[in-house]
Amino acid sequence: PATIRKLSKQFKLSGLEDVEIDFHGEEYSELERYLLDSGELTVLKGEDRPQKVMPKEKLDDLADRFKDKRYSLAARLLFRGGLRLSEGLELTWEDLKQEEGYWEAEINTGLADRTVFLNSDKLNQLLEEFQKDEGEVVEISKTAFAGKLNEVSDGDISPNTLRISRAYDLANKPEFNQQDLQAFFGWKKPESAEKYLDMSQEALRE
């Protein structure tokens, strides 16, 4: 098996989703090459910058491209909540609490339990539109969402891009410090937050 140095334990390798890996070297194994070509992981190189990061404005525009509003809701949940694909699609209405001007989401998947606050106008509107008493917030499969995201982005990004882009977005806000960022994403190691705080807006790739 390939030797992979993990920058963080906050990921699931099964399902090829939300993976952050540093390959310390230029030679990739067959498994590593498959993961790279699949587009389902982010490789950290040189200055430890993820390959694919999109600014907030472009991600908002991307979310509007879905014809089915369920997919738009899923995309906004992943980005605004900084959620892993599994966390976003397993979120239930019982996990959500509507407050004045925002929603509070309890993430209880066992991977990185935490409370996330959602205060985007467009996301709030979609949550109100789909609101139910119980059941999953977004009733679509991981495969279906990844496929539709691939279509609307012309194959440019994967579901993990949404979460990673949110990390860069928040890291560039002066009110967010290392502890805030670490708590928001449920990272156990401070190094996971530090690499984003060390980067500036110029790190956002168009």
XYZ file of N, CA and C in Angstrom:
618
model
N 0.831 -1.222 0.000
C 0.000 0.000 0.000
C 0.859 1.262 0.000
N 0.303 2.345 -0.524
C 1.049 3.599 -0.597
C 1.281 4.158 0.798
N 2.418 4.801 0.983
C 2.705 5.477 2.241
C 2.209 6.906 2.142
N 1.252 7.240 2.954
C 0.619 8.557 2.893
C 0.760 9.250 4.241
N 1.344 10.437 4.253
C 1.452 11.212 5.481
C 0.235 12.110 5.613
N -0.530 11.907 6.649
C -1.761 12.683 6.836
C -1.454 13.984 7.562
N -1.957 15.103 7.015
C -1.817 16.382 7.699
C -2.830 16.490 8.833
N -3.926 15.772 8.710
C -4.977 15.810 9.723
C -5.715 14.492 9.711
N -6.246 14.099 10.838
C -7.041 12.877 10.902
C -8.518 13.173 10.641
N -8.820 14.424 10.337
C -10.215 14.803 10.132
C -10.669 14.508 8.712
N -10.653 13.241 8.317
C -11.134 12.892 6.991
C -11.516 11.428 6.948
N -12.258 11.045 5.908
C -12.632 9.663 5.661
C -12.045 9.249 4.322
N -11.225 8.214 4.307
C -10.670 7.748 3.046
C -11.695 6.940 2.276
N -12.566 6.225 3.004
C -13.598 5.453 2.329
C -14.551 6.397 1.619
N -14.887 6.111 0.407
C -15.775 6.975 -0.362
C -15.034 8.029 -1.148
N -13.729 8.126 -0.965
C -12.916 9.103 -1.698
C -13.458 10.513 -1.581
N -13.773 10.925 -0.353
C -14.302 12.269 -0.185
C -13.580 12.995 0.930
N -13.507 14.288 0.815
C -12.953 15.144 1.846
C -11.607 14.642 2.348
N -10.662 14.490 1.443
C -9.350 13.965 1.812
C -8.298 15.040 1.627
N -7.470 15.251 2.629
C -6.336 16.151 2.515
C -5.080 15.320 2.730
N -4.219 15.288 1.745
C -3.026 14.448 1.831
C -1.806 15.236 1.362
N -0.701 15.058 2.058
C 0.568 15.643 1.613
C 1.449 14.491 1.155
N 1.802 14.483 -0.102
C 2.589 13.399 -0.663
C 4.084 13.646 -0.556
N 4.704 14.405 0.177
C 6.136 14.574 0.392
C 6.989 13.831 -0.630
N 7.019 14.293 -1.825
C 7.832 13.651 -2.848
C 7.167 13.737 -4.201
N 7.857 13.374 -5.241
C 7.330 13.506 -6.586
C 6.812 12.199 -7.149
N 7.193 11.082 -6.542
C 6.774 9.792 -7.065
C 5.452 9.362 -6.451
N 4.459 9.113 -7.293
C 3.146 8.691 -6.820
C 2.943 7.208 -7.133
N 2.327 6.502 -6.206
C 1.996 5.106 -6.436
C 0.777 5.027 -7.339
N 0.427 3.830 -7.743
C -0.761 3.642 -8.581
C -2.010 4.123 -7.856
N -2.111 3.832 -6.562
C -3.263 4.274 -5.784
C -3.307 5.791 -5.709
N -2.158 6.407 -5.434
C -2.109 7.860 -5.339
C -2.484 8.519 -6.662
N -2.003 7.952 -7.760
C -2.322 8.509 -9.063
C -3.812 8.400 -9.349
N -4.430 7.296 -8.965
C -5.869 7.127 -9.165
C -6.635 8.185 -8.370
N -6.225 8.415 -7.126
C -6.911 9.404 -6.303
C -6.748 10.804 -6.891
N -5.569 11.100 -7.380
C -5.330 12.401 -7.994
C -6.194 12.597 -9.232
N -6.216 11.590 -10.083
C -6.967 11.688 -11.329
C -8.466 11.731 -11.091
N -8.923 11.162 -9.971
C -10.360 11.144 -9.688
C -10.885 12.525 -9.333
N -9.990 13.415 -8.915
C -10.408 14.761 -8.544
C -11.102 14.835 -7.206
N -11.070 13.743 -6.432
C -11.795 13.713 -5.179
C -10.911 14.026 -3.973
N -9.689 14.493 -4.208
C -8.861 14.882 -3.083
C -8.084 16.137 -3.429
N -7.548 16.749 -2.402
C -6.749 17.958 -2.551
C -5.314 17.618 -2.206
N -4.392 17.969 -3.063
C -2.982 17.707 -2.810
C -2.317 19.006 -2.373
N -1.577 18.947 -1.300
C -0.877 20.119 -0.802
C 0.560 20.093 -1.316
N 0.974 21.166 -1.950
C 2.314 21.228 -2.528
C 3.028 22.490 -2.045
N 4.327 22.519 -2.275
C 5.129 23.721 -2.049
C 4.766 24.470 -0.793
N 3.996 25.573 -0.972
C 3.652 26.421 0.160
C 2.437 25.902 0.903
N 2.155 24.589 0.780
C 1.023 23.962 1.482
C -0.298 24.618 1.116
N -0.493 24.880 -0.153
C -1.754 25.481 -0.610
C -2.556 24.460 -1.405
N -3.818 24.225 -1.063
C -4.626 23.299 -1.837
C -4.682 23.726 -3.295
N -4.742 22.759 -4.189
C -4.780 23.056 -5.612
C -6.026 23.840 -6.006
N -7.148 23.455 -5.454
C -8.406 24.032 -5.904
C -9.103 24.780 -4.772
N -9.144 26.087 -4.884
C -9.836 26.939 -3.930
C -10.576 27.996 -4.727
N -11.826 28.255 -4.376
C -12.616 29.236 -5.114
C -13.117 30.325 -4.173
N -13.117 31.589 -4.614
C -13.626 32.676 -3.776
C -15.131 32.548 -3.582
N -15.610 33.171 -2.525
C -17.016 33.076 -2.134
C -17.971 33.477 -3.249
N -17.656 34.537 -3.970
C -18.551 35.020 -5.024
C -18.744 33.970 -6.113
N -17.662 33.294 -6.488
C -17.751 32.280 -7.536
C -18.529 31.053 -7.060
N -18.391 30.713 -5.790
C -19.117 29.567 -5.259
C -20.607 29.862 -5.150
N -20.948 31.101 -4.805
C -22.363 31.484 -4.769
C -22.981 31.392 -6.164
N -22.212 31.854 -7.158
C -22.676 31.769 -8.543
C -22.822 30.318 -8.979
N -21.886 29.486 -8.564
C -21.928 28.071 -8.904
C -23.181 27.409 -8.331
N -23.507 27.736 -7.096
C -24.683 27.141 -6.444
C -25.975 27.510 -7.160
N -25.988 28.674 -7.818
C -27.188 29.117 -8.543
C -27.378 28.379 -9.866
N -26.365 27.660 -10.323
C -26.446 26.990 -11.617
C -27.266 25.696 -11.575
N -27.448 25.128 -10.388
C -28.212 23.887 -10.285
C -29.686 24.143 -10.615
N -30.241 23.329 -11.494
C -31.666 23.452 -11.817
C -32.533 22.938 -10.673
N -32.042 21.923 -9.989
C -32.741 21.349 -8.845
C -32.259 22.061 -7.579
N -33.174 22.722 -6.858
C -32.792 23.507 -5.694
C -32.203 22.662 -4.570
N -32.466 21.374 -4.565
C -31.886 20.517 -3.536
C -30.367 20.515 -3.629
N -29.858 20.531 -4.855
C -28.412 20.528 -5.056
C -27.807 21.886 -4.695
N -28.555 22.940 -4.962
C -28.112 24.269 -4.570
C -28.046 24.365 -3.046
N -29.039 23.795 -2.381
C -29.058 23.774 -0.918
C -27.855 22.993 -0.384
N -27.583 21.841 -0.981
C -26.456 21.014 -0.538
C -25.135 21.761 -0.706
N -24.953 22.408 -1.849
C -23.710 23.134 -2.113
C -23.514 24.267 -1.113
N -24.576 24.979 -0.808
C -24.476 26.094 0.142
C -24.233 25.592 1.566
N -24.798 24.444 1.905
C -24.540 23.861 3.226
C -23.066 23.486 3.377
N -22.512 22.849 2.348
C -21.118 22.420 2.412
C -20.177 23.618 2.520
N -20.467 24.662 1.731
C -19.585 25.825 1.750
C -19.793 26.674 2.999
N -21.007 27.122 3.235
C -21.267 28.029 4.355
C -21.027 27.368 5.711
N -21.299 26.066 5.790
C -21.079 25.369 7.043
C -19.712 24.736 7.158
N -18.932 24.783 6.063
C -17.631 24.129 6.072
C -17.766 22.644 6.337
N -18.804 22.037 5.756
C -19.121 20.647 6.064
C -18.480 19.670 5.088
N -18.147 18.509 5.591
C -17.756 17.398 4.734
C -18.998 16.944 3.980
N -18.793 16.266 2.857
C -19.932 15.799 2.064
C -20.840 14.909 2.900
N -20.263 14.008 3.667
C -21.064 13.110 4.493
C -21.839 13.885 5.548
N -21.225 14.901 6.148
C -21.906 15.702 7.171
C -23.083 16.470 6.581
N -22.886 17.056 5.401
C -23.949 17.839 4.786
C -25.142 17.003 4.369
N -24.876 15.839 3.786
C -25.974 15.017 3.275
C -26.605 14.132 4.343
N -25.960 13.995 5.482
C -26.549 13.245 6.588
C -27.215 14.161 7.618
N -27.152 15.472 7.387
C -27.772 16.438 8.291
C -29.292 16.276 8.263
N -29.909 16.246 9.436
C -31.363 16.094 9.531
C -31.983 17.383 10.070
N -33.287 17.489 9.892
C -33.994 18.658 10.403
C -33.966 18.706 11.921
N -33.824 17.536 12.543
C -33.701 17.496 13.997
C -32.380 18.105 14.465
N -31.384 18.139 13.554
C -30.075 18.721 13.880
C -30.066 20.238 13.739
N -31.100 20.795 13.126
C -31.151 22.228 12.844
C -32.107 22.955 13.780
N -31.722 24.161 14.135
C -32.577 25.024 14.959
C -32.575 26.417 14.361
N -33.737 26.917 14.038
C -33.843 28.244 13.430
C -33.867 29.324 14.503
N -32.972 30.282 14.350
C -32.907 31.416 15.259
C -33.242 32.683 14.479
N -33.153 33.814 15.128
C -33.459 35.087 14.476
C -32.332 35.466 13.525
N -32.538 35.260 12.218
C -31.561 35.649 11.212
C -30.514 34.605 10.873
N -30.563 33.458 11.526
C -29.588 32.417 11.205
C -30.110 31.057 11.661
N -29.407 30.004 11.237
C -29.722 28.640 11.648
C -28.536 28.071 12.414
N -28.844 27.243 13.388
C -27.823 26.569 14.187
C -27.861 25.088 13.848
N -26.711 24.535 13.444
C -26.649 23.129 13.045
C -25.753 22.350 14.000
N -26.275 21.261 14.526
C -25.493 20.370 15.387
C -24.945 19.240 14.516
N -23.634 19.196 14.381
C -22.976 18.155 13.585
C -22.587 17.019 14.524
N -23.262 15.886 14.382
C -23.065 14.765 15.301
C -22.784 13.470 14.555
N -21.802 13.502 13.662
C -21.479 12.301 12.891
C -20.452 11.423 13.592
N -19.852 11.941 14.666
C -18.827 11.185 15.370
C -17.424 11.460 14.872
N -17.311 12.118 13.712
C -15.997 12.425 13.149
C -15.416 13.679 13.783
N -16.215 14.726 13.865
C -15.784 15.979 14.483
C -17.040 16.728 14.921
N -17.626 16.292 16.031
C -18.870 16.880 16.508
C -18.659 18.346 16.893
N -19.611 19.186 16.488
C -19.493 20.610 16.747
C -20.816 21.300 16.414
N -20.926 22.572 16.766
C -22.081 23.398 16.406
C -21.644 24.406 15.357
N -22.416 24.506 14.272
C -22.092 25.420 13.174
C -23.243 26.401 12.999
N -22.913 27.669 12.781
C -23.921 28.704 12.591
C -23.983 29.081 11.111
N -25.183 29.062 10.552
C -25.414 29.330 9.132
C -26.193 30.638 9.010
N -25.577 31.644 8.383
C -26.237 32.946 8.317
C -26.210 33.581 6.938
N -26.216 32.756 5.906
C -26.282 33.262 4.536
C -27.739 33.461 4.137
N -28.059 34.595 3.543
C -29.444 34.895 3.158
C -30.001 33.842 2.201
N -29.233 33.505 1.164
C -29.727 32.534 0.184
C -29.886 31.153 0.803
N -28.959 30.775 1.652
C -29.059 29.483 2.330
C -30.256 29.475 3.270
N -30.450 30.550 4.003
C -31.586 30.629 4.912
C -32.914 30.516 4.159
N -32.994 31.149 3.002
C -34.219 31.083 2.194
C -34.505 29.657 1.743
N -33.461 28.945 1.310
C -33.636 27.564 0.867
C -34.034 26.664 2.037
N -33.444 26.874 3.200
C -33.799 26.073 4.368
C -35.258 26.292 4.758
N -35.714 27.528 4.686
C -37.113 27.818 4.997
C -38.045 27.191 3.967
N -37.617 27.193 2.712
C -38.436 26.629 1.639
C -38.593 25.112 1.782
N -37.536 24.443 2.196
C -37.557 22.983 2.293
C -37.889 22.481 3.700
N -38.073 23.375 4.632
C -38.198 23.011 6.044
C -39.277 21.963 6.313
N -38.895 20.946 7.090
C -39.814 19.892 7.512
C -39.565 19.603 8.994
N -40.392 18.754 9.564
C -40.253 18.424 10.983
C -39.174 17.380 11.237
N -38.930 16.523 10.255
C -37.963 15.450 10.453
C -37.397 14.990 9.117
N -36.441 14.066 9.183
C -35.825 13.540 7.971
C -34.585 14.312 7.575
N -33.935 13.837 6.526
C -32.720 14.486 6.055
C -33.035 15.826 5.398
N -32.151 16.785 5.600
C -32.355 18.117 5.023
C -32.270 18.055 3.505
N -31.297 17.327 2.994
C -31.114 17.178 1.551
C -31.213 15.695 1.205
N -32.267 15.328 0.534
C -32.506 13.917 0.233
C -31.937 13.530 -1.132
N -30.620 13.569 -1.211
C -29.921 13.133 -2.422
C -28.697 12.322 -1.988
N -28.181 11.512 -2.902
C -27.036 10.671 -2.567
C -25.722 11.422 -2.806
N -24.652 10.917 -2.202
C -23.334 11.514 -2.388
C -22.921 11.442 -3.854
N -23.188 10.305 -4.472
C -22.807 10.116 -5.871
C -23.551 11.086 -6.780
N -24.851 11.259 -6.513
C -25.654 12.169 -7.329
C -25.163 13.602 -7.196
N -24.867 14.023 -5.973
C -24.398 15.400 -5.779
C -23.048 15.622 -6.451
N -22.129 14.679 -6.251
C -20.800 14.818 -6.863
C -20.912 14.898 -8.379
N -21.836 14.113 -8.954
C -22.017 14.127 -10.398
C -22.561 15.447 -10.902
N -23.573 15.979 -10.213
C -24.166 17.259 -10.626
C -23.180 18.408 -10.431
N -22.407 18.360 -9.350
C -21.406 19.398 -9.118
C -20.360 19.378 -10.226
N -20.002 18.204 -10.643
C -19.043 18.049 -11.737
C -19.592 18.669 -13.024
N -20.894 18.498 -13.247
C -21.532 19.049 -14.448
C -21.541 20.573 -14.435
N -22.030 21.173 -13.350
C -22.191 22.632 -13.325
C -20.852 23.354 -13.236
N -19.821 22.658 -12.760
C -18.497 23.291 -12.660
C -17.590 22.900 -13.815
N -18.158 22.174 -14.791
C -17.375 21.688 -15.934
C -16.179 20.854 -15.474
N -16.401 20.078 -14.420
C -15.361 19.200 -13.919
C -14.243 19.897 -13.184
N -14.460 21.153 -12.801
C -13.378 21.951 -12.230
C -13.164 21.709 -10.742
N -14.214 21.311 -10.008
C -14.075 21.157 -8.565
C -14.742 19.881 -8.081
N -14.403 19.481 -6.867
C -15.015 18.344 -6.202
C -15.754 18.853 -4.966
N -16.568 18.028 -4.304
C -17.263 18.477 -3.093
C -16.324 19.039 -2.032
N -15.122 18.484 -1.928
C -14.181 18.956 -0.911
C -13.729 20.389 -1.162
N -13.787 20.840 -2.426
C -13.403 22.213 -2.741
C -14.260 23.206 -1.973
N -15.537 22.882 -1.764
C -16.456 23.784 -1.077
C -16.011 24.002 0.370
N -15.664 22.922 1.033
C -15.227 23.006 2.427
C -13.885 23.727 2.555
N -12.933 23.364 1.708
C -11.615 23.981 1.761
C -11.693 25.477 1.448
N -12.545 25.839 0.496
C -12.703 27.246 0.138
C -13.268 28.050 1.308
N -14.144 27.431 2.088
C -14.693 28.110 3.263
C -13.587 28.357 4.297
N -12.658 27.420 4.408
C -11.551 27.599 5.344
C -10.735 28.826 4.972
N -10.451 29.005 3.676
C -9.715 30.181 3.226
C -10.536 31.451 3.434
N -11.831 31.375 3.177
C -12.698 32.534 3.329
C -12.684 33.030 4.775
N -12.854 32.120 5.721
C -12.893 32.507 7.134
C -11.512 32.909 7.656
N -10.474 32.264 7.156
C -9.117 32.574 7.617
C -8.719 33.998 7.257
N -9.351 34.565 6.246
C -9.041 35.928 5.822
C -9.926 36.974 6.479
N -10.744 36.550 7.430
C -11.564 37.490 8.193
C -10.822 37.838 9.479
N -10.617 39.123 9.752
C -9.818 39.513 10.914
C -10.383 39.020 12.243
N -11.700 38.808 12.297
C -12.303 38.378 13.556
C -12.102 36.893 13.844
N -11.585 36.141 12.873
C -11.368 34.706 13.054
C -9.915 34.440 13.434
N -9.705 33.807 14.594
C -8.362 33.408 14.990
C -8.220 31.897 14.867
N -7.090 31.386 15.271
C -6.825 29.956 15.126
C -7.849 29.102 15.864
N -8.180 29.492 17.096
C -9.124 28.708 17.882
C -10.513 28.695 17.246
N -10.926 29.846 16.712
C -12.234 29.941 16.063
C -12.298 29.015 14.854
N -11.251 29.070 14.032
C -11.211 28.272 12.811
C -11.170 26.780 13.151
N -10.393 26.453 14.133
C -10.269 25.050 14.544
C -11.602 24.521 15.056
N -12.314 25.332 15.828
C -13.615 24.917 16.361
C -14.664 24.816 15.260
N -14.637 25.757 14.309
C -15.637 25.778 13.234
C -15.581 24.499 12.404
N -14.363 24.046 12.096
C -14.207 22.875 11.236
C -14.038 21.568 12.007
N -13.914 21.663 13.315
C -13.792 20.451 14.112
C -12.438 19.801 14.016
N -11.394 20.612 13.729
C -10.047 20.064 13.622
C -9.470 19.861 15.016
N -8.844 18.725 15.247
C -8.257 18.445 16.548
C -6.868 19.058 16.699
N -6.143 19.197 15.590
C -4.782 19.734 15.639
C -4.763 21.192 15.198
N -4.074 22.062 15.947
C -4.003 23.483 15.568
C -3.328 23.700 14.226
N -2.447 22.770 13.829
C -1.744 22.925 12.546
C -2.718 22.960 11.369
N -3.855 22.300 11.525
C -4.839 22.273 10.439
C -5.392 23.658 10.171
N -5.530 24.468 11.209
C -6.021 25.837 11.049
C -4.895 26.794 10.678
N -3.713 26.556 11.197
C -2.595 27.467 10.988
C -2.231 27.634 9.522
N -2.325 26.552 8.741
C -1.891 26.660 7.344
C -2.796 27.581 6.539
N -4.061 27.706 6.964
C -4.962 28.625 6.265
C -4.760 30.053 6.746
N -4.509 30.220 8.030
C -4.285 31.563 8.563
C -3.007 32.186 8.014
N -2.073 31.349 7.594
C -0.794 31.857 7.065
C -0.931 32.358 5.630
N -2.051 32.043 4.992
C -2.228 32.436 3.598
C -3.050 33.729 3.514
N -2.909 34.449 2.398
C -3.650 35.691 2.184
C -4.664 35.498 1.065
N -5.407 36.551 0.758
C -6.412 36.473 -0.298
C -5.800 36.103 -1.646
N -4.501 36.427 -1.834
C -3.855 36.094 -3.098
C -3.775 34.585 -3.308
N -3.991 33.808 -2.242
C -3.914 32.355 -2.357
C -5.160 31.777 -3.014
N -6.217 32.582 -3.078
C -7.442 32.091 -3.692
C -7.253 31.996 -5.203
N -7.390 30.809 -5.707
C -7.192 30.609 -7.148
C -8.490 30.849 -7.884
N -8.425 31.627 -8.923
C -9.617 31.910 -9.725
C -10.021 30.676 -10.487
